[in-house]
């Protein structure tokens, strides 16, 4: 059967699920965007960003897909997605930002990959979330706000429980060592970071400015 949005809202309200209610707002917001602006399924809501010349490096994209980027939180998220078809929303934002603003790959590549692998795939929500992360959508984060994967993982996975679950190559390291791999990497069974975050994020800002 079908559960109406009003039933969901009422149930969440009765059980004080404010966080879930906010997610329902986002779902309906993205659904309305696609209804009124169906062109977002083929390009950026802010169409000037369709002019961005992405690097679209296929080898880097493959490493992102496989969870072999050398960025633990990114790799953990992608491996969870590939194994279970699911990924926490915070990690989705991190891996999306990384693909677009660290690897400079068209957000539509990531949108398609998520569509092919998510068990909770919804065209409107998936498109809206990717355009939010890529700073190309309606009410998206500004292009100059770029997630730092290292600080994100330290903030949201301080003890590295999530990372160690999905990236077992790092299970014998301390959380401090994992959070500082970009400074001191001597592992043979786990790749070095494939890009330098600070350098690539600056390049991303310049790409968006030129659009």
PDB file of C-alpha atoms in Angstrom:
ATOM      1  CA  UNK A   1       0.000   0.000   0.000  1.00  0.00           C
ATOM      2  CA  UNK A   2       0.866   3.668  -0.023  1.00  0.00           C
ATOM      3  CA  UNK A   3       1.426   5.833   3.045  1.00  0.00           C
ATOM      4  CA  UNK A   4       0.579   9.488   2.523  1.00  0.00           C
ATOM      5  CA  UNK A   5       2.930  12.285   3.473  1.00  0.00           C
ATOM      6  CA  UNK A   6       0.301  13.524   5.950  1.00  0.00           C
ATOM      7  CA  UNK A   7       0.273  10.165   7.741  1.00  0.00           C
ATOM      8  CA  UNK A   8       4.057  10.183   7.966  1.00  0.00           C
ATOM      9  CA  UNK A   9       4.132  13.743   9.259  1.00  0.00           C
ATOM     10  CA  UNK A  10       1.481  13.005  11.873  1.00  0.00           C
ATOM     11  CA  UNK A  11       3.311   9.892  13.078  1.00  0.00           C
ATOM     12  CA  UNK A  12       6.644  11.674  13.353  1.00  0.00           C
ATOM     13  CA  UNK A  13       5.021  14.632  15.115  1.00  0.00           C
ATOM     14  CA  UNK A  14       3.431  12.385  17.725  1.00  0.00           C
ATOM     15  CA  UNK A  15       6.767  10.711  18.413  1.00  0.00           C
ATOM     16  CA  UNK A  16       8.814  13.915  18.479  1.00  0.00           C
ATOM     17  CA  UNK A  17      10.878  12.944  15.445  1.00  0.00           C
ATOM     18  CA  UNK A  18      11.889  16.464  14.405  1.00  0.00           C
ATOM     19  CA  UNK A  19      14.969  15.266  12.530  1.00  0.00           C
ATOM     20  CA  UNK A  20      12.867  12.915  10.407  1.00  0.00           C
ATOM     21  CA  UNK A  21      10.309  15.654   9.790  1.00  0.00           C
ATOM     22  CA  UNK A  22      13.081  17.863   8.409  1.00  0.00           C
ATOM     23  CA  UNK A  23      14.087  15.057   6.054  1.00  0.00           C
ATOM     24  CA  UNK A  24      10.484  14.802   4.858  1.00  0.00           C
ATOM     25  CA  UNK A  25      10.552  18.538   4.135  1.00  0.00           C
ATOM     26  CA  UNK A  26      13.656  18.044   1.978  1.00  0.00           C
ATOM     27  CA  UNK A  27      12.037  15.111   0.168  1.00  0.00           C
ATOM     28  CA  UNK A  28       8.975  17.133  -0.743  1.00  0.00           C
ATOM     29  CA  UNK A  29      11.108  20.151  -1.646  1.00  0.00           C
ATOM     30  CA  UNK A  30      13.143  18.139  -4.155  1.00  0.00           C
ATOM     31  CA  UNK A  31       9.985  16.499  -5.518  1.00  0.00           C
ATOM     32  CA  UNK A  32       8.467  19.927  -6.170  1.00  0.00           C
ATOM     33  CA  UNK A  33      11.683  21.113  -7.825  1.00  0.00           C
ATOM     34  CA  UNK A  34      11.574  18.250 -10.318  1.00  0.00           C
ATOM     35  CA  UNK A  35       7.861  18.786 -10.974  1.00  0.00           C
ATOM     36  CA  UNK A  36       8.274  22.484 -11.738  1.00  0.00           C
ATOM     37  CA  UNK A  37      11.783  22.320 -13.235  1.00  0.00           C
ATOM     38  CA  UNK A  38      12.101  18.906 -14.938  1.00  0.00           C
ATOM     39  CA  UNK A  39      15.197  20.153 -16.759  1.00  0.00           C
ATOM     40  CA  UNK A  40      17.222  19.467 -13.585  1.00  0.00           C
ATOM     41  CA  UNK A  41      17.227  15.793 -14.547  1.00  0.00           C
ATOM     42  CA  UNK A  42      19.425  16.711 -17.508  1.00  0.00           C
ATOM     43  CA  UNK A  43      21.592  19.482 -16.074  1.00  0.00           C
ATOM     44  CA  UNK A  44      22.226  22.034 -13.371  1.00  0.00           C
ATOM     45  CA  UNK A  45      19.368  24.013 -11.814  1.00  0.00           C
ATOM     46  CA  UNK A  46      21.741  26.997 -11.986  1.00  0.00           C
ATOM     47  CA  UNK A  47      22.426  26.417 -15.659  1.00  0.00           C
ATOM     48  CA  UNK A  48      25.535  28.602 -15.784  1.00  0.00           C
ATOM     49  CA  UNK A  49      27.318  25.738 -14.061  1.00  0.00           C
ATOM     50  CA  UNK A  50      26.678  23.502 -17.057  1.00  0.00           C
ATOM     51  CA  UNK A  51      29.593  25.418 -18.592  1.00  0.00           C
ATOM     52  CA  UNK A  52      32.111  24.029 -16.104  1.00  0.00           C
ATOM     53  CA  UNK A  53      34.847  22.050 -17.822  1.00  0.00           C
ATOM     54  CA  UNK A  54      35.141  18.999 -15.594  1.00  0.00           C
ATOM     55  CA  UNK A  55      38.296  16.881 -15.565  1.00  0.00           C
ATOM     56  CA  UNK A  56      36.229  13.661 -15.669  1.00  0.00           C
ATOM     57  CA  UNK A  57      39.244  11.413 -15.104  1.00  0.00           C
ATOM     58  CA  UNK A  58      37.882   7.872 -15.551  1.00  0.00           C
ATOM     59  CA  UNK A  59      40.653   6.254 -13.507  1.00  0.00           C
ATOM     60  CA  UNK A  60      39.985   8.542 -10.542  1.00  0.00           C
ATOM     61  CA  UNK A  61      36.254   7.937 -10.916  1.00  0.00           C
ATOM     62  CA  UNK A  62      36.829   4.189 -10.758  1.00  0.00           C
ATOM     63  CA  UNK A  63      38.873   4.559  -7.575  1.00  0.00           C
ATOM     64  CA  UNK A  64      36.019   6.573  -6.076  1.00  0.00           C
ATOM     65  CA  UNK A  65      33.496   3.920  -7.091  1.00  0.00           C
ATOM     66  CA  UNK A  66      35.579   1.125  -5.579  1.00  0.00           C
ATOM     67  CA  UNK A  67      36.472   2.963  -2.372  1.00  0.00           C
ATOM     68  CA  UNK A  68      40.184   3.108  -3.093  1.00  0.00           C
ATOM     69  CA  UNK A  69      40.890   6.832  -2.852  1.00  0.00           C
ATOM     70  CA  UNK A  70      43.160   6.819   0.193  1.00  0.00           C
ATOM     71  CA  UNK A  71      40.631   8.977   2.054  1.00  0.00           C
ATOM     72  CA  UNK A  72      39.280   6.630   4.767  1.00  0.00           C
ATOM     73  CA  UNK A  73      35.827   8.157   5.256  1.00  0.00           C
ATOM     74  CA  UNK A  74      35.243   8.297   1.499  1.00  0.00           C
ATOM     75  CA  UNK A  75      36.390   4.714   1.008  1.00  0.00           C
ATOM     76  CA  UNK A  76      34.289   3.472   3.923  1.00  0.00           C
ATOM     77  CA  UNK A  77      31.189   5.109   2.492  1.00  0.00           C
ATOM     78  CA  UNK A  78      31.649   3.785  -1.019  1.00  0.00           C
ATOM     79  CA  UNK A  79      32.382   0.270   0.203  1.00  0.00           C
ATOM     80  CA  UNK A  80      29.280   0.332   2.382  1.00  0.00           C
ATOM     81  CA  UNK A  81      27.235   1.469  -0.612  1.00  0.00           C
ATOM     82  CA  UNK A  82      28.660  -1.252  -2.853  1.00  0.00           C
ATOM     83  CA  UNK A  83      28.039  -3.922  -0.224  1.00  0.00           C
ATOM     84  CA  UNK A  84      24.671  -2.947   1.225  1.00  0.00           C
ATOM     85  CA  UNK A  85      23.096  -0.450  -1.155  1.00  0.00           C
ATOM     86  CA  UNK A  86      22.946   2.075   1.658  1.00  0.00           C
ATOM     87  CA  UNK A  87      24.998   4.922   3.111  1.00  0.00           C
ATOM     88  CA  UNK A  88      24.277   7.415   5.907  1.00  0.00           C
ATOM     89  CA  UNK A  89      23.268  10.854   4.651  1.00  0.00           C
ATOM     90  CA  UNK A  90      26.309  12.566   6.184  1.00  0.00           C
ATOM     91  CA  UNK A  91      28.643  10.196   4.361  1.00  0.00           C
ATOM     92  CA  UNK A  92      26.693  10.679   1.131  1.00  0.00           C
ATOM     93  CA  UNK A  93      27.406  14.401   1.377  1.00  0.00           C
ATOM     94  CA  UNK A  94      31.093  13.756   2.027  1.00  0.00           C
ATOM     95  CA  UNK A  95      31.631  11.363  -0.888  1.00  0.00           C
ATOM     96  CA  UNK A  96      29.609  13.594  -3.220  1.00  0.00           C
ATOM     97  CA  UNK A  97      31.595  16.690  -2.316  1.00  0.00           C
ATOM     98  CA  UNK A  98      34.815  14.720  -2.745  1.00  0.00           C
ATOM     99  CA  UNK A  99      33.878  13.511  -6.235  1.00  0.00           C
ATOM    100  CA  UNK A 100      32.911  16.971  -7.452  1.00  0.00           C
ATOM    101  CA  UNK A 101      35.280  19.309  -5.640  1.00  0.00           C
ATOM    102  CA  UNK A 102      38.346  17.148  -5.021  1.00  0.00           C
ATOM    103  CA  UNK A 103      38.321  15.003  -8.166  1.00  0.00           C
ATOM    104  CA  UNK A 104      36.535  17.579 -10.375  1.00  0.00           C
ATOM    105  CA  UNK A 105      34.226  15.001 -11.880  1.00  0.00           C
ATOM    106  CA  UNK A 106      30.766  15.903 -13.174  1.00  0.00           C
ATOM    107  CA  UNK A 107      28.187  15.434 -10.430  1.00  0.00           C
ATOM    108  CA  UNK A 108      25.962  13.583 -12.906  1.00  0.00           C
ATOM    109  CA  UNK A 109      28.434  10.696 -12.928  1.00  0.00           C
ATOM    110  CA  UNK A 110      27.951  10.328  -9.188  1.00  0.00           C
ATOM    111  CA  UNK A 111      24.204  10.797  -9.478  1.00  0.00           C
ATOM    112  CA  UNK A 112      24.044   7.899 -11.940  1.00  0.00           C
ATOM    113  CA  UNK A 113      26.259   5.664  -9.802  1.00  0.00           C
ATOM    114  CA  UNK A 114      24.055   6.236  -6.767  1.00  0.00           C
ATOM    115  CA  UNK A 115      20.956   5.569  -8.879  1.00  0.00           C
ATOM    116  CA  UNK A 116      22.407   2.214  -9.908  1.00  0.00           C
ATOM    117  CA  UNK A 117      23.387   1.160  -6.391  1.00  0.00           C
ATOM    118  CA  UNK A 118      21.115   2.721  -3.743  1.00  0.00           C
ATOM    119  CA  UNK A 119      18.282   0.569  -2.447  1.00  0.00           C
ATOM    120  CA  UNK A 120      16.446   3.731  -1.348  1.00  0.00           C
ATOM    121  CA  UNK A 121      16.949   5.477  -4.691  1.00  0.00           C
ATOM    122  CA  UNK A 122      14.488   8.262  -5.443  1.00  0.00           C
ATOM    123  CA  UNK A 123      15.089  10.305  -8.634  1.00  0.00           C
ATOM    124  CA  UNK A 124      14.072  13.646  -7.134  1.00  0.00           C
ATOM    125  CA  UNK A 125      15.934  13.218  -3.843  1.00  0.00           C
ATOM    126  CA  UNK A 126      19.050  11.778  -5.463  1.00  0.00           C
ATOM    127  CA  UNK A 127      19.203  14.589  -8.012  1.00  0.00           C
ATOM    128  CA  UNK A 128      18.508  17.240  -5.393  1.00  0.00           C
ATOM    129  CA  UNK A 129      21.149  15.952  -3.016  1.00  0.00           C
ATOM    130  CA  UNK A 130      23.786  15.740  -5.729  1.00  0.00           C
ATOM    131  CA  UNK A 131      23.015  19.238  -6.964  1.00  0.00           C
ATOM    132  CA  UNK A 132      23.183  20.474  -3.372  1.00  0.00           C
ATOM    133  CA  UNK A 133      26.623  18.929  -2.885  1.00  0.00           C
ATOM    134  CA  UNK A 134      27.808  20.177  -6.274  1.00  0.00           C
ATOM    135  CA  UNK A 135      26.553  23.724  -5.588  1.00  0.00           C
ATOM    136  CA  UNK A 136      24.585  23.628  -8.842  1.00  0.00           C
ATOM    137  CA  UNK A 137      21.082  23.227  -7.452  1.00  0.00           C
ATOM    138  CA  UNK A 138      18.300  25.242  -5.877  1.00  0.00           C
ATOM    139  CA  UNK A 139      19.204  26.251  -2.332  1.00  0.00           C
ATOM    140  CA  UNK A 140      22.542  24.437  -2.657  1.00  0.00           C
ATOM    141  CA  UNK A 141      25.572  25.052  -0.494  1.00  0.00           C
ATOM    142  CA  UNK A 142      27.829  27.813  -1.924  1.00  0.00           C
ATOM    143  CA  UNK A 143      30.585  26.530  -4.207  1.00  0.00           C
ATOM    144  CA  UNK A 144      33.266  27.918  -1.905  1.00  0.00           C
ATOM    145  CA  UNK A 145      32.054  25.763   0.994  1.00  0.00           C
ATOM    146  CA  UNK A 146      33.926  22.521   0.497  1.00  0.00           C
ATOM    147  CA  UNK A 147      33.916  19.550   2.829  1.00  0.00           C
ATOM    148  CA  UNK A 148      37.341  18.563   4.118  1.00  0.00           C
ATOM    149  CA  UNK A 149      37.216  14.731   4.277  1.00  0.00           C
ATOM    150  CA  UNK A 150      39.828  14.629   7.036  1.00  0.00           C
ATOM    151  CA  UNK A 151      38.058  17.018   9.388  1.00  0.00           C
ATOM    152  CA  UNK A 152      34.678  15.474   8.536  1.00  0.00           C
ATOM    153  CA  UNK A 153      35.810  11.989   9.514  1.00  0.00           C
ATOM    154  CA  UNK A 154      37.392  13.248  12.720  1.00  0.00           C
ATOM    155  CA  UNK A 155      34.181  15.055  13.647  1.00  0.00           C
ATOM    156  CA  UNK A 156      31.686  12.325  12.780  1.00  0.00           C
ATOM    157  CA  UNK A 157      33.775   9.153  13.249  1.00  0.00           C
ATOM    158  CA  UNK A 158      36.242  10.229  15.915  1.00  0.00           C
ATOM    159  CA  UNK A 159      36.984   6.689  17.110  1.00  0.00           C
ATOM    160  CA  UNK A 160      37.014   5.351  13.534  1.00  0.00           C
ATOM    161  CA  UNK A 161      34.515   2.583  14.282  1.00  0.00           C
ATOM    162  CA  UNK A 162      32.736   3.133  10.971  1.00  0.00           C
ATOM    163  CA  UNK A 163      35.986   3.406   9.029  1.00  0.00           C
ATOM    164  CA  UNK A 164      37.478   0.252  10.547  1.00  0.00           C
ATOM    165  CA  UNK A 165      34.297  -1.685   9.789  1.00  0.00           C
ATOM    166  CA  UNK A 166      34.421  -0.914   6.074  1.00  0.00           C
ATOM    167  CA  UNK A 167      38.149  -0.396   5.581  1.00  0.00           C
ATOM    168  CA  UNK A 168      39.635  -3.360   7.486  1.00  0.00           C
ATOM    169  CA  UNK A 169      43.108  -2.532   6.160  1.00  0.00           C
ATOM    170  CA  UNK A 170      43.152   0.166   8.849  1.00  0.00           C
ATOM    171  CA  UNK A 171      41.822  -1.900  11.762  1.00  0.00           C
ATOM    172  CA  UNK A 172      45.198  -2.106  13.527  1.00  0.00           C
ATOM    173  CA  UNK A 173      45.828   1.648  13.428  1.00  0.00           C
ATOM    174  CA  UNK A 174      44.840   4.072  16.158  1.00  0.00           C
ATOM    175  CA  UNK A 175      42.204   6.673  15.403  1.00  0.00           C
ATOM    176  CA  UNK A 176      44.920   9.329  15.594  1.00  0.00           C
ATOM    177  CA  UNK A 177      46.957   7.535  12.924  1.00  0.00           C
ATOM    178  CA  UNK A 178      43.931   7.181  10.664  1.00  0.00           C
ATOM    179  CA  UNK A 179      42.972  10.835  10.990  1.00  0.00           C
ATOM    180  CA  UNK A 180      46.526  11.826  10.080  1.00  0.00           C
ATOM    181  CA  UNK A 181      47.243   9.430   7.222  1.00  0.00           C
ATOM    182  CA  UNK A 182      47.652  12.339   4.844  1.00  0.00           C
ATOM    183  CA  UNK A 183      50.643  13.479   6.907  1.00  0.00           C
ATOM    184  CA  UNK A 184      52.280  10.133   7.555  1.00  0.00           C
ATOM    185  CA  UNK A 185      51.469   7.200   5.267  1.00  0.00           C
ATOM    186  CA  UNK A 186      53.642   4.097   5.160  1.00  0.00           C
ATOM    187  CA  UNK A 187      51.057   1.384   4.589  1.00  0.00           C
ATOM    188  CA  UNK A 188      51.493  -1.254   1.903  1.00  0.00           C
ATOM    189  CA  UNK A 189      47.921  -2.528   1.921  1.00  0.00           C
ATOM    190  CA  UNK A 190      46.093   0.803   1.663  1.00  0.00           C
ATOM    191  CA  UNK A 191      46.594   3.491  -1.006  1.00  0.00           C
ATOM    192  CA  UNK A 192      47.983   6.935  -0.384  1.00  0.00           C
ATOM    193  CA  UNK A 193      45.507   9.804  -0.930  1.00  0.00           C
ATOM    194  CA  UNK A 194      44.987  10.110  -4.685  1.00  0.00           C
ATOM    195  CA  UNK A 195      44.798  13.917  -4.496  1.00  0.00           C
ATOM    196  CA  UNK A 196      45.805  16.708  -2.127  1.00  0.00           C
ATOM    197  CA  UNK A 197      42.607  18.156  -0.677  1.00  0.00           C
ATOM    198  CA  UNK A 198      43.722  21.749  -0.124  1.00  0.00           C
ATOM    199  CA  UNK A 199      45.147  22.064  -3.622  1.00  0.00           C
ATOM    200  CA  UNK A 200      42.158  20.489  -5.376  1.00  0.00           C
ATOM    201  CA  UNK A 201      39.560  22.432  -3.398  1.00  0.00           C
ATOM    202  CA  UNK A 202      41.221  25.676  -4.461  1.00  0.00           C
ATOM    203  CA  UNK A 203      41.143  24.504  -8.065  1.00  0.00           C
ATOM    204  CA  UNK A 204      37.432  23.715  -7.693  1.00  0.00           C
ATOM    205  CA  UNK A 205      36.702  27.257  -6.514  1.00  0.00           C
ATOM    206  CA  UNK A 206      38.461  28.633  -9.578  1.00  0.00           C
ATOM    207  CA  UNK A 207      36.476  26.321 -11.872  1.00  0.00           C
ATOM    208  CA  UNK A 208      33.196  27.589 -10.441  1.00  0.00           C
ATOM    209  CA  UNK A 209      34.294  31.221 -10.614  1.00  0.00           C
ATOM    210  CA  UNK A 210      35.002  30.872 -14.335  1.00  0.00           C
ATOM    211  CA  UNK A 211      31.567  29.408 -15.082  1.00  0.00           C
TER     212      UNK A 211
END
